[in-house]
Coordinates of C-alpha atoms in Angstrom, one line a residue:
M1 CA 14.8 -25.4 50.1
N2 CA 12.9 -28.6 49.0
K3 CA 10.8 -30.5 51.5
Q4 CA 12.2 -33.7 52.8
I5 CA 9.4 -36.5 52.9
L6 CA 9.8 -39.9 54.5
V7 CA 7.7 -42.4 52.6
L8 CA 7.0 -45.7 54.7
H9 CA 5.3 -48.5 52.4
T10 CA 3.7 -51.1 54.4
G11 CA 1.7 -53.2 51.6
G12 CA -2.0 -53.3 50.8
T13 CA -3.9 -52.8 47.6
I14 CA -1.8 -49.8 46.5
S15 CA 1.3 -52.4 46.2
M16 CA -0.5 -55.1 44.6
Q17 CA -1.4 -56.4 41.0
A18 CA -4.2 -58.3 39.5
D19 CA -3.6 -61.6 37.7
G20 CA -5.1 -62.9 34.6
S21 CA -8.1 -64.0 36.3
G22 CA -8.5 -60.7 38.1
A23 CA -7.4 -62.0 41.4
V24 CA -5.2 -59.4 43.3
N25 CA -2.2 -60.6 45.3
S26 CA 1.0 -59.1 46.9
S27 CA 3.8 -58.4 44.6
Q28 CA 7.4 -58.4 45.8
D29 CA 8.3 -55.5 43.6
N30 CA 6.3 -52.5 45.0
P31 CA 5.1 -50.7 41.8
M32 CA 5.0 -47.6 44.0
N33 CA 8.7 -47.6 44.1
H34 CA 8.7 -46.9 40.3
V35 CA 6.7 -43.7 40.7
A36 CA 8.4 -40.7 39.4
V37 CA 7.6 -37.6 41.7
P38 CA 6.8 -34.7 39.6
L39 CA 6.1 -32.4 42.3
D40 CA 8.3 -29.4 42.4
G41 CA 10.0 -28.6 46.0
I42 CA 9.8 -32.4 47.3
E43 CA 12.3 -35.1 47.8
V44 CA 11.4 -38.3 48.9
T45 CA 13.1 -41.2 50.9
V46 CA 11.3 -44.5 50.3
V47 CA 11.5 -47.2 52.9
D48 CA 9.9 -50.4 52.3
F49 CA 8.7 -50.7 56.2
F50 CA 6.3 -53.5 55.6
N51 CA 4.7 -55.6 53.0
V52 CA 1.6 -57.0 54.3
P53 CA -1.9 -57.1 53.4
S54 CA -3.8 -54.8 55.8
P55 CA -6.0 -57.6 57.4
H56 CA -2.8 -58.9 58.8
I57 CA -1.7 -55.6 60.3
T58 CA -1.5 -55.7 64.2
P59 CA -1.1 -52.9 66.9
Q60 CA 2.5 -54.4 67.0
H61 CA 3.0 -53.2 63.3
M62 CA 1.2 -49.9 64.5
L63 CA 3.8 -49.6 67.2
E64 CA 6.8 -50.1 64.9
L65 CA 5.6 -47.5 62.6
Y66 CA 5.1 -44.8 65.5
Q67 CA 8.6 -45.7 66.7
K68 CA 10.2 -45.4 63.2
I69 CA 8.6 -42.0 62.9
K70 CA 9.6 -40.5 66.2
A71 CA 13.4 -41.7 65.7
D72 CA 13.7 -40.3 62.2
A73 CA 11.4 -37.5 62.3
D74 CA 13.9 -34.7 62.9
Q75 CA 15.3 -35.4 59.5
Y76 CA 12.1 -34.9 57.5
D77 CA 9.3 -32.2 57.1
G78 CA 6.6 -34.9 56.6
V79 CA 5.6 -38.5 56.2
V80 CA 3.4 -40.4 53.9
I81 CA 2.5 -44.0 54.5
T82 CA 0.9 -46.3 52.0
H83 CA -1.3 -48.8 53.6
G84 CA -4.1 -51.4 52.8
T85 CA -7.5 -49.7 53.1
D86 CA -9.1 -52.5 55.3
T87 CA -7.4 -51.5 58.7
L88 CA -5.9 -48.1 57.4
E89 CA -8.4 -46.0 59.9
E90 CA -7.1 -48.0 63.0
T91 CA -3.5 -47.4 62.2
A92 CA -4.1 -43.8 61.6
Y93 CA -6.0 -43.6 64.8
F94 CA -3.2 -45.4 66.6
L95 CA -0.9 -43.1 65.3
D96 CA -3.0 -40.0 66.2
T97 CA -2.7 -41.1 69.9
M98 CA 0.8 -41.3 69.9
D99 CA 3.5 -38.5 71.0
L100 CA 4.5 -37.9 67.5
P101 CA 6.6 -34.9 66.6
D102 CA 4.7 -31.8 65.0
I103 CA 5.2 -32.7 61.3
P104 CA 2.3 -33.7 59.0
V105 CA 1.6 -37.6 58.9
V106 CA -0.4 -38.7 56.1
L107 CA -1.8 -42.3 55.4
T108 CA -3.0 -43.2 51.8
G109 CA -3.7 -46.3 50.0
A110 CA -5.7 -47.5 46.7
M111 CA -8.9 -49.5 46.0
R112 CA -7.6 -50.6 42.8
S113 CA -4.3 -52.6 42.3
S114 CA -1.6 -51.0 40.4
N115 CA -2.4 -52.7 37.0
E116 CA -6.4 -52.4 37.1
L117 CA -8.1 -50.1 34.9
G118 CA -8.5 -46.6 36.8
S119 CA -6.0 -47.7 39.4
D120 CA -6.1 -44.9 41.8
G121 CA -2.9 -45.6 43.9
V122 CA -0.5 -43.2 42.0
Y123 CA -2.6 -40.4 42.1
N124 CA -3.5 -40.9 45.9
Y125 CA 0.2 -41.4 46.6
L126 CA 1.2 -38.1 44.8
T127 CA -1.8 -36.0 46.5
A128 CA -0.4 -37.5 49.9
L129 CA 3.0 -36.0 49.1
R130 CA 1.3 -32.8 48.6
V131 CA -0.4 -32.9 51.7
A132 CA 2.5 -33.8 53.9
S133 CA 4.5 -31.1 52.3
D134 CA 1.9 -28.4 53.0
E135 CA 3.1 -26.1 56.0
K136 CA -0.8 -26.0 56.6
S137 CA -0.8 -29.7 57.4
R138 CA 1.1 -29.0 60.5
G139 CA -0.8 -29.5 63.6
K140 CA -3.8 -31.1 62.3
G141 CA -3.0 -34.5 63.7
V142 CA -2.7 -37.5 61.6
L143 CA -4.4 -37.2 58.4
V144 CA -5.9 -39.8 55.7
V145 CA -6.0 -38.5 52.0
M146 CA -7.6 -40.3 49.6
N147 CA -9.7 -39.2 46.4
D148 CA -8.9 -35.3 46.9
E149 CA -10.1 -35.3 50.4
V150 CA -8.1 -34.8 53.8
H151 CA -9.7 -36.5 56.6
A152 CA -9.0 -36.6 60.1
A153 CA -7.6 -39.9 61.2
K154 CA -10.2 -39.9 64.7
Y155 CA -13.4 -40.0 62.5
V156 CA -12.6 -41.2 58.9
T157 CA -13.8 -44.7 58.2
K158 CA -14.0 -47.1 55.2
T159 CA -17.7 -46.8 54.0
H160 CA -17.7 -48.9 50.7
T161 CA -16.1 -52.3 49.7
T162 CA -14.7 -51.3 46.4
N163 CA -15.6 -47.6 45.4
V164 CA -12.6 -45.4 45.0
S165 CA -14.4 -42.9 47.4
T166 CA -14.8 -45.4 50.2
F167 CA -13.2 -43.0 52.8
Q168 CA -15.8 -40.7 54.5
T169 CA -16.1 -38.7 57.7
P170 CA -19.6 -39.6 59.0
T171 CA -21.3 -36.6 61.1
H172 CA -18.4 -34.1 60.5
G173 CA -17.2 -34.3 57.0
P174 CA -13.5 -33.9 55.8
L175 CA -11.0 -31.6 57.4
G176 CA -9.8 -30.4 53.8
L177 CA -9.8 -30.8 50.2
V178 CA -7.0 -31.6 47.6
M179 CA -7.3 -28.6 45.0
K180 CA -5.4 -28.2 41.7
Q181 CA -3.1 -25.7 43.1
E182 CA -3.6 -25.7 46.8
I183 CA -4.4 -27.8 49.9
L184 CA -7.6 -26.0 51.4
Y185 CA -8.5 -26.6 55.0
F186 CA -11.8 -25.5 56.3
K187 CA -11.6 -27.0 59.6
T188 CA -9.1 -27.3 62.5
A189 CA -8.1 -30.4 64.4
E190 CA -9.1 -31.0 68.0
P191 CA -7.0 -30.9 70.9
R192 CA -6.0 -34.4 71.9
V193 CA -4.3 -36.5 74.6
R194 CA -1.0 -38.2 73.2
F195 CA 1.0 -40.9 74.7
D196 CA 4.5 -42.6 74.1
L197 CA 4.3 -46.5 74.0
T198 CA 7.0 -48.5 74.0
S199 CA 5.0 -51.8 74.0
I200 CA 1.5 -53.1 73.3
S201 CA -0.4 -56.1 74.3
G202 CA -3.7 -57.1 75.6
L203 CA -7.1 -59.1 74.8
V204 CA -9.6 -56.8 74.0
P205 CA -12.4 -58.4 71.4
I206 CA -15.3 -56.4 69.8
I207 CA -19.1 -58.0 70.4
P208 CA -21.8 -56.5 68.4
A209 CA -25.3 -56.4 69.5
Y210 CA -28.2 -57.8 67.4
A211 CA -31.8 -58.7 68.0
G212 CA -32.7 -61.4 69.8
M213 CA -29.2 -61.6 71.3
K214 CA -28.9 -64.0 74.1
T215 CA -26.5 -64.0 77.2
E216 CA -25.1 -67.5 76.1
V217 CA -23.0 -65.4 73.5
L218 CA -21.1 -63.5 76.5
D219 CA -21.1 -66.9 78.5
M220 CA -18.9 -68.3 75.8
L221 CA -16.2 -65.9 76.5
D222 CA -13.6 -66.7 79.1
W223 CA -14.0 -63.2 80.2
Q224 CA -11.7 -63.5 83.2
K225 CA -8.8 -63.7 80.6
L226 CA -9.8 -60.6 78.8
D227 CA -8.1 -57.2 79.4
G228 CA -11.2 -55.4 78.5
L229 CA -14.5 -55.7 75.9
I230 CA -15.8 -53.5 73.2
I231 CA -19.7 -53.6 72.8
E232 CA -21.3 -52.5 69.8
A233 CA -24.7 -51.4 70.7
F234 CA -28.0 -50.2 69.3
G235 CA -28.9 -46.8 68.7
A236 CA -27.5 -44.2 71.2
G237 CA -26.2 -47.1 73.3
N238 CA -28.8 -49.9 74.2
L239 CA -28.8 -53.7 74.7
P240 CA -31.1 -56.7 75.0
K241 CA -31.8 -57.1 78.7
E242 CA -30.4 -60.3 79.1
T243 CA -27.2 -59.5 77.7
A244 CA -27.3 -56.1 79.8
E245 CA -27.5 -57.8 82.9
T246 CA -24.5 -60.1 82.1
L247 CA -22.4 -57.4 81.0
T248 CA -23.3 -55.3 84.1
A249 CA -22.0 -58.2 86.3
M250 CA -18.8 -58.3 84.3
A251 CA -18.2 -54.6 84.5
E252 CA -19.0 -54.7 88.2
S253 CA -16.2 -57.3 88.6
G254 CA -13.6 -54.9 87.3
L255 CA -13.6 -55.6 83.5
P256 CA -13.2 -52.5 81.5
I257 CA -16.1 -52.5 79.0
A258 CA -16.5 -49.9 76.6
L259 CA -19.6 -49.1 74.5
V260 CA -20.2 -47.7 71.2
S261 CA -23.1 -47.4 68.8
R262 CA -23.6 -49.7 65.6
C263 CA -25.0 -46.5 63.9
F264 CA -23.3 -44.8 61.1
N265 CA -23.9 -41.3 62.2
G266 CA -24.2 -39.8 65.8
I267 CA -22.8 -40.3 69.2
A268 CA -23.3 -42.9 71.8
E269 CA -24.8 -41.4 75.1
P270 CA -26.8 -42.9 78.0
V271 CA -30.3 -42.0 77.2
Y272 CA -33.0 -44.6 77.9
A273 CA -33.3 -45.8 81.4
Y274 CA -35.3 -49.0 80.6
E275 CA -33.6 -52.3 81.1
G276 CA -30.8 -52.6 79.0
G277 CA -30.8 -49.2 78.2
G278 CA -27.9 -46.8 78.4
V279 CA -28.7 -45.1 81.4
K280 CA -28.6 -48.3 83.4
L281 CA -25.4 -49.6 81.5
H282 CA -23.7 -46.3 82.2
Q283 CA -24.6 -46.5 86.0
A284 CA -23.2 -49.9 86.0
G285 CA -19.7 -48.8 85.0
I286 CA -19.8 -49.3 81.4
M287 CA -17.9 -46.6 79.6
F288 CA -19.7 -44.6 76.3
V289 CA -17.2 -43.8 73.7
K290 CA -18.8 -40.9 72.1
E291 CA -17.6 -40.5 68.8
L292 CA -15.5 -43.6 67.7
N293 CA -16.7 -46.7 65.8
A294 CA -15.6 -50.0 67.3
P295 CA -12.5 -50.9 65.8
K296 CA -11.2 -47.6 67.0
A297 CA -12.7 -47.7 70.3
R298 CA -10.5 -51.1 70.8
I299 CA -7.5 -49.3 69.9
K300 CA -8.2 -46.4 72.3
L301 CA -9.1 -48.9 75.1
L302 CA -5.8 -51.0 74.4
I303 CA -3.8 -47.8 74.4
A304 CA -5.4 -46.6 77.8
L305 CA -4.5 -50.2 79.5
N306 CA -0.9 -50.1 78.3
V307 CA -0.1 -47.0 79.7
G308 CA -1.6 -48.0 82.9
L309 CA -4.9 -46.0 83.1
S310 CA -7.4 -47.1 85.5
G311 CA -10.5 -46.4 87.6
Q312 CA -11.8 -43.0 87.1
A313 CA -8.7 -41.9 85.0
L314 CA -9.5 -44.5 82.6
R315 CA -13.2 -43.8 82.4
D316 CA -12.4 -40.0 82.0
Y317 CA -10.0 -40.9 78.8
I318 CA -12.1 -43.3 77.2
E319 CA -15.6 -41.0 77.6
G320 CA -13.4 -37.9 76.6

């Protein structure tokens, strides 16, 4: 029996075309809709769900994708989402935290538009279909498939502005590889907490730390109007002394503040006990997000706030 795969197109470079000057823009006629699927045992149902550049994607778009997949999942054996690469990892992580049915959900995209030399869109699309139709892909969470690699949504990130091998998983490496004849997995997915959201809202900005950062930067925030805050800190989780004092006051007032490292590899943890060091920040109530980058930590905090987590339950989830 053929595997039934739902394809949700959302826009992005994979659906775009370059003009005579080399500028890339959206196309009303998605070229992926004209791609033949020369894969035995796979039937696709294609839905043009959105047609937006991924910098225009919002958590509301992500929620609508989740609701569509959940509503239709019993009709399909897997789902492929084509998506712009700039925010693909955020959408993938959002979906990975949702209460999706246990079928493969795979996101893919392209670094070169459909009419550029060496375009990678069709190949990534077809390999994503192969992964979504493979029984071994079940139970591994939401997956990102690009350039013959299979990555876990939680850890994958875009690492290069233009290179086709841009999606990498720092520290951990990919879950598997797309081979000529099979999908080879050499890692298992981690257990995860999943939620069923019906709406999402909230103001949670990201503030990066830098050498010489002054508290005036934080003072410019009307932080009483914030629902939460993500801080991208130095190293294992450290900040300039002045800004640490202000953030401590904000956290003690009840504002949920989560901290990540700005480092490409490694884990945020409270190590240093000097003023501004992670130990004192953690003691003040700032939550350490161990293995996520800032955009994904923001998604995690938004979801937690929208399901009503607070106090110790919020801290346990954010730091878990």
